[in-house]
Amino acid sequence: MIRCVNKSKCEKEEKVAVKDNIIEYLELNRGSYISGEQLATKLSISRTAIWKAIKRLQEEGYNIEAATNKGYRLAENTDVLSVGGVEKYLKAKGVRLEILKSVDSTNEAIKLRVNEDEGLVVAALEQTAGKGRLGRSFYSPNDTGIYFSILLKPDIATEDITLLTAIAALSVCEAIEKCTDKQPSIKWVNDVFVDGKKVSGTLTQASFSIEDFGVEYVIVGIGINVYSPENGFLEDLKDIAGALCEHKNGNLKNRILAEILNSFFCYYRNFDSREYIQKYRDRSFLIGKNINVISTKNISSHTENTNAKPAVAIAIDDSCRLVVRYEDGKEEALSTGEVSIRI
Ligand code: BTN
């Protein structure tokens, strides 16, 4: 039993839990009105406590409709991520999902919990310091995207970790295709594009044992821009970043998150079959394109493109490396780094 030592802290936590439970229950019953009495019985609290919690949720921006003699329901244009809302569509087994209102980075939040079993998934409604690949940041404004990280303890070779990023990108594509009318494609290695704009990226981080260099844990962090931010994307992202939809659309975020987890864990549990590689290839749009290969060193020292090496992307090999041919005819299989399309 958990005993509360600090009374006001406990009351605050209780209020947060009530609000979360209300959102989840309304989400589970999306489309129908739920009376204050039903909610009160369900959560074992008074109707006044329900009324106060609903008022607080509305003040926080949740669009909850209230109708006399009917009760409450989530408005059609409310798309809130919730555990209950995701679980409604979740088929993957062994997933323990938690959703935070706000966090610096879900990858960092998971790093504090790497002693837990694999399958922990931490999502957040916003990230205040979202991380991107190669030391970049990932813009993660409140309520417009899906930001989450998965904790894995895979028994795989270190060089196969890139395959987890590939599985993530493929799963994002499959989820987008199932839940929207968009046709996503992949820019090696982790970017998902829709209508020429990047809508999703994956940051995979891993820890290795110093004794045998075995993989201790892997964190796969995925960010998706579902809606455009209220004031548009920041100036430096405007030409690159895009979103899946213009307007809020029911429970899209919950469905997309569940479908990503369904696909991801299906491929992950059949990792050795490598059936995902061909599917990843089929969605890759770089093959045959003239590109610039930008070395990691150049990116981290912010001298991007100054030392970009022209090449042609010729294939994605069985380890998900991008095979490129340089102008002098030499070929290289890239396992990490960055490429851009040459116009
Ligand atoms: C990239 O495109 O450079 C990768 C972006 C990865 C962003 C996700 S959002 C959830 C997780 N937490 C982070 O801080 N980053 C990843």
mmCIF file of C-alpha atoms and ligand atoms in Angstrom:
data_model
loop_
_atom_site.group_PDB
_atom_site.id
_atom_site.type_symbol
_atom_site.label_atom_id
_atom_site.label_comp_id
_atom_site.label_asym_id
_atom_site.label_seq_id
_atom_site.Cartn_x
_atom_site.Cartn_y
_atom_site.Cartn_z
ATOM 1 C CA MET A 1 0.000 0.000 0.000
ATOM 2 C CA ILE A 2 1.289 3.503 -0.787
ATOM 3 C CA ARG A 3 0.952 5.827 2.166
ATOM 4 C CA CYS A 4 0.913 9.570 1.517
ATOM 5 C CA VAL A 5 3.236 11.581 3.714
ATOM 6 C CA ASN A 6 2.646 14.954 2.072
ATOM 7 C CA LYS A 7 -1.133 15.582 2.156
ATOM 8 C CA SER A 8 -1.328 18.431 -0.362
ATOM 9 C CA LYS A 9 0.942 16.541 -2.803
ATOM 10 C CA CYS A 10 -1.314 13.513 -2.495
ATOM 11 C CA GLU A 11 -4.451 15.554 -3.128
ATOM 12 C CA LYS A 12 -2.847 17.080 -6.216
ATOM 13 C CA GLU A 13 -1.857 13.659 -7.548
ATOM 14 C CA GLU A 14 -5.353 12.354 -6.875
ATOM 15 C CA LYS A 15 -6.876 15.253 -8.861
ATOM 16 C CA VAL A 16 -4.572 14.528 -11.784
ATOM 17 C CA ALA A 17 -5.523 10.836 -11.677
ATOM 18 C CA VAL A 18 -9.240 11.732 -11.656
ATOM 19 C CA LYS A 19 -8.816 13.961 -14.701
ATOM 20 C CA ASP A 20 -6.812 11.261 -16.540
ATOM 21 C CA ASN A 21 -9.451 8.658 -15.713
ATOM 22 C CA ILE A 22 -12.253 10.906 -16.941
ATOM 23 C CA ILE A 23 -10.469 11.506 -20.263
ATOM 24 C CA GLU A 24 -9.862 7.783 -20.672
ATOM 25 C CA TYR A 25 -13.462 6.878 -19.910
ATOM 26 C CA LEU A 26 -14.826 9.521 -22.284
ATOM 27 C CA GLU A 27 -12.374 8.322 -24.936
ATOM 28 C CA LEU A 28 -13.500 4.719 -24.511
ATOM 29 C CA ASN A 29 -17.089 5.872 -24.986
ATOM 30 C CA ARG A 30 -16.359 8.366 -27.739
ATOM 31 C CA GLY A 31 -19.511 9.472 -29.526
ATOM 32 C CA SER A 32 -21.890 8.843 -26.597
ATOM 33 C CA TYR A 33 -22.806 11.014 -23.640
ATOM 34 C CA ILE A 34 -21.762 9.698 -20.213
ATOM 35 C CA SER A 35 -23.710 11.027 -17.252
ATOM 36 C CA GLY A 36 -22.036 12.591 -14.219
ATOM 37 C CA GLU A 37 -23.545 9.793 -12.174
ATOM 38 C CA GLN A 38 -22.002 7.074 -14.352
ATOM 39 C CA LEU A 39 -18.601 8.749 -14.116
ATOM 40 C CA ALA A 40 -18.978 9.168 -10.348
ATOM 41 C CA THR A 41 -19.836 5.477 -9.907
ATOM 42 C CA LYS A 42 -17.064 4.378 -12.242
ATOM 43 C CA LEU A 43 -14.403 6.437 -10.431
ATOM 44 C CA SER A 44 -15.923 6.015 -6.928
ATOM 45 C CA ILE A 45 -16.039 9.742 -6.242
ATOM 46 C CA SER A 46 -18.822 12.290 -5.807
ATOM 47 C CA ARG A 47 -20.649 13.936 -8.700
ATOM 48 C CA THR A 48 -19.383 17.304 -7.447
ATOM 49 C CA ALA A 49 -15.806 16.032 -7.746
ATOM 50 C CA ILE A 50 -16.582 14.921 -11.325
ATOM 51 C CA TRP A 51 -18.090 18.297 -12.158
ATOM 52 C CA LYS A 52 -15.049 20.132 -10.753
ATOM 53 C CA ALA A 53 -12.609 17.879 -12.616
ATOM 54 C CA ILE A 54 -14.502 18.371 -15.912
ATOM 55 C CA LYS A 55 -14.400 22.136 -15.373
ATOM 56 C CA ARG A 56 -10.646 22.006 -14.804
ATOM 57 C CA LEU A 57 -10.178 19.873 -17.948
ATOM 58 C CA GLN A 58 -12.208 22.357 -20.001
ATOM 59 C CA GLU A 59 -10.095 25.224 -18.612
ATOM 60 C CA GLU A 60 -6.975 23.282 -19.637
ATOM 61 C CA GLY A 61 -8.278 23.237 -23.208
ATOM 62 C CA TYR A 62 -9.972 19.833 -23.470
ATOM 63 C CA ASN A 63 -13.061 20.177 -25.599
ATOM 64 C CA ILE A 64 -15.633 18.323 -23.468
ATOM 65 C CA GLU A 65 -19.263 18.914 -24.363
ATOM 66 C CA ALA A 66 -21.835 18.982 -21.562
ATOM 67 C CA ALA A 67 -25.590 18.539 -22.243
ATOM 68 C CA THR A 68 -28.365 18.774 -19.686
ATOM 69 C CA ASN A 69 -29.862 15.390 -18.783
ATOM 70 C CA LYS A 70 -27.326 13.627 -20.977
ATOM 71 C CA GLY A 71 -23.914 14.211 -19.458
ATOM 72 C CA TYR A 72 -20.505 14.670 -21.009
ATOM 73 C CA ARG A 73 -18.691 13.599 -24.160
ATOM 74 C CA LEU A 74 -15.506 14.426 -26.001
ATOM 75 C CA ALA A 75 -16.167 16.841 -28.845
ATOM 76 C CA GLU A 76 -15.602 15.455 -32.337
ATOM 77 C CA ASN A 77 -12.545 17.686 -32.849
ATOM 78 C CA THR A 78 -10.779 16.539 -29.674
ATOM 79 C CA ASP A 79 -7.820 14.313 -30.318
ATOM 80 C CA VAL A 80 -6.203 13.528 -26.991
ATOM 81 C CA LEU A 81 -3.670 10.783 -26.445
ATOM 82 C CA SER A 82 -4.759 8.533 -23.576
ATOM 83 C CA VAL A 83 -3.841 5.065 -22.342
ATOM 84 C CA GLY A 84 -7.434 3.819 -22.675
ATOM 85 C CA GLY A 85 -7.731 5.390 -26.121
ATOM 86 C CA VAL A 86 -4.606 3.618 -27.375
ATOM 87 C CA GLU A 87 -5.444 0.298 -25.702
ATOM 88 C CA LYS A 88 -8.714 0.232 -27.609
ATOM 89 C CA TYR A 89 -6.680 -0.486 -30.790
ATOM 90 C CA LEU A 90 -3.610 -2.134 -29.305
ATOM 91 C CA LYS A 91 -2.998 -5.754 -30.268
ATOM 92 C CA ALA A 92 0.714 -6.008 -29.392
ATOM 93 C CA LYS A 93 1.300 -7.999 -26.222
ATOM 94 C CA GLY A 94 3.722 -7.014 -23.470
ATOM 95 C CA VAL A 95 3.401 -3.246 -23.983
ATOM 96 C CA ARG A 96 3.216 -1.086 -20.824
ATOM 97 C CA LEU A 97 2.157 2.370 -21.946
ATOM 98 C CA GLU A 98 2.425 5.540 -19.880
ATOM 99 C CA ILE A 99 1.465 8.996 -21.086
ATOM 100 C CA LEU A 100 2.960 12.137 -19.573
ATOM 101 C CA LYS A 101 1.543 15.629 -20.020
ATOM 102 C CA SER A 102 4.945 17.174 -20.533
ATOM 103 C CA VAL A 103 8.539 15.966 -20.364
ATOM 104 C CA ASP A 104 11.914 17.175 -21.619
ATOM 105 C CA SER A 105 12.369 14.124 -23.844
ATOM 106 C CA THR A 106 10.694 10.712 -23.730
ATOM 107 C CA ASN A 107 14.057 9.108 -24.580
ATOM 108 C CA GLU A 108 15.528 10.765 -21.467
ATOM 109 C CA ALA A 109 12.506 9.707 -19.386
ATOM 110 C CA ILE A 110 13.059 6.081 -20.416
ATOM 111 C CA LYS A 111 16.793 6.324 -19.653
ATOM 112 C CA LEU A 112 15.861 6.797 -15.994
ATOM 113 C CA ARG A 113 14.004 3.469 -16.100
ATOM 114 C CA VAL A 114 16.261 1.152 -18.039
ATOM 115 C CA ASN A 115 16.240 -1.387 -15.194
ATOM 116 C CA GLU A 116 12.633 -2.182 -16.016
ATOM 117 C CA ASP A 117 11.611 -4.962 -18.401
ATOM 118 C CA GLU A 118 11.419 -4.308 -22.119
ATOM 119 C CA GLY A 119 8.063 -3.208 -23.488
ATOM 120 C CA LEU A 120 7.830 -0.001 -21.468
ATOM 121 C CA VAL A 121 6.506 2.781 -23.716
ATOM 122 C CA VAL A 122 6.562 6.377 -22.497
ATOM 123 C CA ALA A 123 4.639 8.936 -24.551
ATOM 124 C CA ALA A 124 4.139 12.645 -23.907
ATOM 125 C CA LEU A 125 1.698 15.289 -25.074
ATOM 126 C CA GLU A 126 4.658 17.663 -25.462
ATOM 127 C CA GLN A 127 8.439 17.608 -25.143
ATOM 128 C CA THR A 128 10.272 20.676 -23.928
ATOM 129 C CA ALA A 129 13.659 19.463 -25.163
ATOM 130 C CA GLY A 130 12.877 16.817 -27.787
ATOM 131 C CA LYS A 131 16.013 15.309 -29.275
ATOM 132 C CA GLY A 132 16.673 14.574 -32.920
ATOM 133 C CA ARG A 133 19.483 12.638 -34.575
ATOM 134 C CA LEU A 134 23.019 13.941 -34.850
ATOM 135 C CA GLY A 135 22.675 16.367 -31.948
ATOM 136 C CA ARG A 136 19.714 18.223 -33.408
ATOM 137 C CA SER A 137 16.521 19.061 -31.540
ATOM 138 C CA PHE A 138 13.044 17.781 -32.393
ATOM 139 C CA TYR A 139 10.262 20.371 -32.230
ATOM 140 C CA SER A 140 7.520 18.790 -30.101
ATOM 141 C CA PRO A 141 4.737 21.306 -29.366
ATOM 142 C CA ASN A 142 1.802 20.465 -27.129
ATOM 143 C CA ASP A 143 -1.021 18.352 -28.487
ATOM 144 C CA THR A 144 -0.103 18.398 -32.161
ATOM 145 C CA GLY A 145 2.131 15.349 -32.396
ATOM 146 C CA ILE A 146 2.862 11.914 -31.000
ATOM 147 C CA TYR A 147 6.142 11.661 -29.119
ATOM 148 C CA PHE A 148 7.086 8.361 -27.549
ATOM 149 C CA SER A 149 9.934 6.009 -26.731
ATOM 150 C CA ILE A 150 10.121 2.244 -26.430
ATOM 151 C CA LEU A 151 12.471 0.376 -24.091
ATOM 152 C CA LEU A 152 13.908 -2.817 -25.614
ATOM 153 C CA LYS A 153 16.369 -5.429 -24.385
ATOM 154 C CA PRO A 154 17.090 -7.217 -27.672
ATOM 155 C CA ASP A 155 19.400 -10.136 -28.075
ATOM 156 C CA ILE A 156 20.915 -8.856 -31.301
ATOM 157 C CA ALA A 157 24.323 -7.933 -32.675
ATOM 158 C CA THR A 158 25.371 -4.293 -32.318
ATOM 159 C CA GLU A 159 25.486 -3.822 -36.085
ATOM 160 C CA ASP A 160 21.821 -4.849 -36.289
ATOM 161 C CA ILE A 161 20.607 -1.940 -34.161
ATOM 162 C CA THR A 162 20.047 0.090 -37.347
ATOM 163 C CA LEU A 163 17.407 -2.486 -38.235
ATOM 164 C CA LEU A 164 15.337 -1.352 -35.244
ATOM 165 C CA THR A 165 15.322 2.173 -36.691
ATOM 166 C CA ALA A 166 14.252 0.703 -40.021
ATOM 167 C CA ILE A 167 11.445 -1.259 -38.338
ATOM 168 C CA ALA A 168 10.328 1.950 -36.616
ATOM 169 C CA ALA A 169 10.187 3.917 -39.888
ATOM 170 C CA LEU A 170 8.338 1.072 -41.618
ATOM 171 C CA SER A 171 5.842 0.771 -38.744
ATOM 172 C CA VAL A 172 5.169 4.515 -38.832
ATOM 173 C CA CYS A 173 4.465 4.260 -42.591
ATOM 174 C CA GLU A 174 2.107 1.313 -42.128
ATOM 175 C CA ALA A 175 0.232 3.054 -39.305
ATOM 176 C CA ILE A 176 -0.153 6.277 -41.302
ATOM 177 C CA GLU A 177 -1.457 4.305 -44.265
ATOM 178 C CA LYS A 178 -3.969 2.414 -42.099
ATOM 179 C CA CYS A 179 -5.300 5.509 -40.321
ATOM 180 C CA THR A 180 -5.212 8.183 -43.045
ATOM 181 C CA ASP A 181 -5.441 8.476 -46.829
ATOM 182 C CA LYS A 182 -1.756 9.480 -47.045
ATOM 183 C CA GLN A 183 0.988 7.531 -48.802
ATOM 184 C CA PRO A 184 4.138 7.788 -46.733
ATOM 185 C CA SER A 185 7.631 6.900 -47.897
ATOM 186 C CA ILE A 186 11.022 6.604 -46.235
ATOM 187 C CA LYS A 187 14.150 8.660 -46.652
ATOM 188 C CA TRP A 188 16.965 6.448 -45.408
ATOM 189 C CA VAL A 189 17.447 5.855 -42.626
ATOM 190 C CA ASN A 190 14.721 7.082 -40.362
ATOM 191 C CA ASP A 191 12.728 9.903 -41.918
ATOM 192 C CA VAL A 192 9.130 9.387 -43.007
ATOM 193 C CA PHE A 193 7.864 11.740 -45.692
ATOM 194 C CA VAL A 194 4.329 12.600 -46.807
ATOM 195 C CA ASP A 195 3.691 14.878 -49.787
ATOM 196 C CA GLY A 196 7.359 15.854 -49.933
ATOM 197 C CA LYS A 197 7.630 16.919 -46.272
ATOM 198 C CA LYS A 198 9.135 15.124 -43.285
ATOM 199 C CA VAL A 199 6.392 14.097 -40.871
ATOM 200 C CA SER A 200 8.279 11.694 -38.629
ATOM 201 C CA GLY A 201 11.744 10.853 -37.362
ATOM 202 C CA THR A 202 13.263 8.198 -35.113
ATOM 203 C CA LEU A 203 16.091 8.561 -32.633
ATOM 204 C CA THR A 204 17.522 5.188 -31.602
ATOM 205 C CA GLN A 205 19.919 5.152 -28.662
ATOM 206 C CA ALA A 206 21.649 2.118 -27.184
ATOM 207 C CA SER A 207 23.873 1.076 -24.320
ATOM 208 C CA PHE A 208 26.557 -1.600 -24.582
ATOM 209 C CA SER A 209 28.308 -3.700 -21.999
ATOM 210 C CA ILE A 210 32.009 -2.848 -21.648
ATOM 211 C CA GLU A 211 32.738 -6.489 -20.900
ATOM 212 C CA ASP A 212 31.495 -8.161 -24.062
ATOM 213 C CA PHE A 213 30.151 -5.181 -26.055
ATOM 214 C CA GLY A 214 26.733 -6.865 -25.975
ATOM 215 C CA VAL A 215 23.613 -4.741 -26.315
ATOM 216 C CA GLU A 216 22.282 -3.855 -22.815
ATOM 217 C CA TYR A 217 19.264 -1.882 -23.898
ATOM 218 C CA VAL A 218 17.936 0.077 -26.845
ATOM 219 C CA ILE A 219 15.610 3.076 -26.738
ATOM 220 C CA VAL A 220 13.633 3.717 -29.912
ATOM 221 C CA GLY A 221 12.164 7.240 -29.814
ATOM 222 C CA ILE A 222 9.634 8.207 -32.464
ATOM 223 C CA GLY A 223 8.116 11.612 -33.174
ATOM 224 C CA ILE A 224 5.244 12.251 -35.616
ATOM 225 C CA ASN A 225 3.746 15.581 -36.613
ATOM 226 C CA VAL A 226 0.059 14.716 -36.770
ATOM 227 C CA TYR A 227 -1.285 18.288 -36.947
ATOM 228 C CA SER A 228 0.448 21.529 -37.891
ATOM 229 C CA PRO A 229 1.393 23.600 -34.830
ATOM 230 C CA GLU A 230 -1.044 26.442 -34.114
ATOM 231 C CA ASN A 231 1.377 29.083 -35.415
ATOM 232 C CA GLY A 232 2.940 26.890 -38.066
ATOM 233 C CA PHE A 233 6.376 25.304 -37.968
ATOM 234 C CA LEU A 234 9.366 27.338 -36.852
ATOM 235 C CA GLU A 235 11.109 29.342 -39.573
ATOM 236 C CA ASP A 236 14.007 26.907 -40.014
ATOM 237 C CA LEU A 237 11.641 23.912 -40.297
ATOM 238 C CA LYS A 238 8.991 25.463 -42.528
ATOM 239 C CA ASP A 239 10.360 24.125 -45.813
ATOM 240 C CA ILE A 240 11.196 20.659 -44.504
ATOM 241 C CA ALA A 241 8.602 19.658 -41.910
ATOM 242 C CA GLY A 242 4.994 18.768 -42.606
ATOM 243 C CA ALA A 243 2.014 17.314 -40.771
ATOM 244 C CA LEU A 244 -0.432 14.540 -41.581
ATOM 245 C CA CYS A 245 -3.648 16.543 -41.214
ATOM 246 C CA GLU A 246 -4.839 20.110 -41.171
ATOM 247 C CA HIS A 247 -7.704 19.672 -38.726
ATOM 248 C CA LYS A 248 -8.238 17.685 -35.531
ATOM 249 C CA ASN A 249 -9.775 14.386 -36.407
ATOM 250 C CA GLY A 250 -11.400 12.255 -33.665
ATOM 251 C CA ASN A 251 -9.042 9.793 -32.039
ATOM 252 C CA LEU A 252 -6.414 9.723 -34.769
ATOM 253 C CA LYS A 253 -3.414 10.022 -32.438
ATOM 254 C CA ASN A 254 -4.520 7.085 -30.295
ATOM 255 C CA ARG A 255 -5.097 4.927 -33.370
ATOM 256 C CA ILE A 256 -1.796 5.840 -35.000
ATOM 257 C CA LEU A 257 0.170 5.144 -31.816
ATOM 258 C CA ALA A 258 -1.556 1.780 -31.341
ATOM 259 C CA GLU A 259 -0.978 0.779 -34.978
ATOM 260 C CA ILE A 260 2.707 1.743 -34.825
ATOM 261 C CA LEU A 261 3.134 -0.423 -31.725
ATOM 262 C CA ASN A 262 1.214 -3.274 -33.379
ATOM 263 C CA SER A 263 3.463 -3.252 -36.451
ATOM 264 C CA PHE A 264 6.654 -2.543 -34.523
ATOM 265 C CA PHE A 265 6.271 -5.396 -32.054
ATOM 266 C CA CYS A 266 5.178 -7.794 -34.765
ATOM 267 C CA TYR A 267 8.418 -7.181 -36.731
ATOM 268 C CA TYR A 268 10.498 -7.007 -33.537
ATOM 269 C CA ARG A 269 9.271 -10.378 -32.315
ATOM 270 C CA ASN A 270 10.123 -11.866 -35.723
ATOM 271 C CA PHE A 271 13.368 -9.937 -35.965
ATOM 272 C CA ASP A 272 15.426 -12.810 -37.411
ATOM 273 C CA SER A 273 13.039 -13.362 -40.310
ATOM 274 C CA ARG A 274 14.129 -9.982 -41.739
ATOM 275 C CA GLU A 275 10.869 -9.840 -43.690
ATOM 276 C CA TYR A 276 10.753 -6.108 -42.956
ATOM 277 C CA ILE A 277 13.850 -5.333 -45.057
ATOM 278 C CA GLN A 278 12.119 -5.751 -48.411
ATOM 279 C CA LYS A 279 9.106 -3.791 -47.144
ATOM 280 C CA TYR A 280 11.470 -1.024 -45.999
ATOM 281 C CA ARG A 281 13.193 -1.065 -49.427
ATOM 282 C CA ASP A 282 9.856 -0.844 -51.223
ATOM 283 C CA ARG A 283 9.081 2.383 -49.386
ATOM 284 C CA SER A 284 12.489 3.997 -49.778
ATOM 285 C CA PHE A 285 12.509 6.884 -52.194
ATOM 286 C CA LEU A 286 16.266 7.503 -52.424
ATOM 287 C CA ILE A 287 17.182 4.599 -54.692
ATOM 288 C CA GLY A 288 18.363 5.801 -58.076
ATOM 289 C CA LYS A 289 18.560 9.417 -56.915
ATOM 290 C CA ASN A 290 21.547 11.738 -57.098
ATOM 291 C CA ILE A 291 22.477 12.543 -53.524
ATOM 292 C CA ASN A 292 25.065 14.257 -51.364
ATOM 293 C CA VAL A 293 26.612 12.162 -48.607
ATOM 294 C CA ILE A 294 27.249 14.333 -45.578
ATOM 295 C CA SER A 295 29.631 12.910 -43.040
ATOM 296 C CA THR A 296 28.625 12.862 -39.362
ATOM 297 C CA LYS A 297 31.736 14.908 -38.521
ATOM 298 C CA ASN A 298 30.513 17.723 -40.758
ATOM 299 C CA ILE A 299 27.051 17.686 -39.262
ATOM 300 C CA SER A 300 28.125 17.906 -35.632
ATOM 301 C CA SER A 301 30.558 20.719 -36.374
ATOM 302 C CA HIS A 302 27.760 22.612 -38.190
ATOM 303 C CA THR A 303 29.585 22.751 -41.480
ATOM 304 C CA GLU A 304 26.813 20.895 -43.249
ATOM 305 C CA ASN A 305 27.131 20.565 -47.002
ATOM 306 C CA THR A 306 30.591 22.112 -47.125
ATOM 307 C CA ASN A 307 32.098 18.678 -47.499
ATOM 308 C CA ALA A 308 29.137 16.929 -49.058
ATOM 309 C CA LYS A 309 30.253 14.185 -51.423
ATOM 310 C CA PRO A 310 28.145 13.699 -54.553
ATOM 311 C CA ALA A 311 26.993 10.121 -55.160
ATOM 312 C CA VAL A 312 24.140 8.011 -56.504
ATOM 313 C CA ALA A 313 22.041 5.911 -54.109
ATOM 314 C CA ILE A 314 22.036 2.470 -55.664
ATOM 315 C CA ALA A 315 20.537 0.077 -53.121
ATOM 316 C CA ILE A 316 19.588 -0.771 -49.577
ATOM 317 C CA ASP A 317 21.441 -3.906 -48.559
ATOM 318 C CA ASP A 318 20.315 -6.722 -46.270
ATOM 319 C CA SER A 319 21.636 -4.859 -43.231
ATOM 320 C CA CYS A 320 19.624 -1.771 -44.198
ATOM 321 C CA ARG A 321 22.764 0.096 -45.183
ATOM 322 C CA LEU A 322 22.513 2.597 -48.011
ATOM 323 C CA VAL A 323 24.804 1.556 -50.842
ATOM 324 C CA VAL A 324 26.108 4.568 -52.732
ATOM 325 C CA ARG A 325 28.387 5.018 -55.750
ATOM 326 C CA TYR A 326 30.640 8.069 -55.739
ATOM 327 C CA GLU A 327 31.669 9.985 -58.861
ATOM 328 C CA ASP A 328 34.996 8.132 -59.006
ATOM 329 C CA GLY A 329 33.082 4.819 -59.273
ATOM 330 C CA LYS A 330 33.858 3.657 -55.742
ATOM 331 C CA GLU A 331 30.991 2.144 -53.771
ATOM 332 C CA GLU A 332 30.309 2.380 -50.033
ATOM 333 C CA ALA A 333 27.623 0.916 -47.761
ATOM 334 C CA LEU A 334 26.599 3.579 -45.245
ATOM 335 C CA SER A 335 25.258 2.389 -41.912
ATOM 336 C CA THR A 336 24.656 5.813 -40.391
ATOM 337 C CA GLY A 337 24.960 9.484 -41.292
ATOM 338 C CA GLU A 338 22.959 11.833 -43.441
ATOM 339 C CA VAL A 339 22.262 12.233 -47.119
ATOM 340 C CA SER A 340 20.416 14.897 -49.043
ATOM 341 C CA ILE A 341 18.937 14.791 -52.513
ATOM 342 C CA ARG A 342 20.895 16.712 -55.127
ATOM 343 C CA ILE A 343 18.732 18.819 -57.371
HETATM 344 C C1 BTN B 1 15.119 12.952 -36.094
HETATM 345 O O1 BTN B 1 14.345 13.067 -37.033
HETATM 346 O O2 BTN B 1 16.191 13.555 -36.055
HETATM 347 C C2 BTN B 1 14.724 12.064 -34.945
HETATM 348 C C3 BTN B 1 13.600 12.652 -34.149
HETATM 349 C C4 BTN B 1 13.166 11.772 -33.009
HETATM 350 C C5 BTN B 1 12.146 12.454 -32.124
HETATM 351 C C6 BTN B 1 11.571 11.537 -31.088
HETATM 352 S S1 BTN B 1 10.177 12.251 -30.282
HETATM 353 C C7 BTN B 1 10.192 11.009 -29.085
HETATM 354 C C8 BTN B 1 11.636 10.738 -28.766
HETATM 355 N N1 BTN B 1 12.102 11.628 -27.728
HETATM 356 C C9 BTN B 1 13.043 12.459 -28.166
HETATM 357 O O3 BTN B 1 13.590 13.340 -27.482
HETATM 358 N N2 BTN B 1 13.277 12.228 -29.456
HETATM 359 C C10 BTN B 1 12.501 11.126 -29.960
#
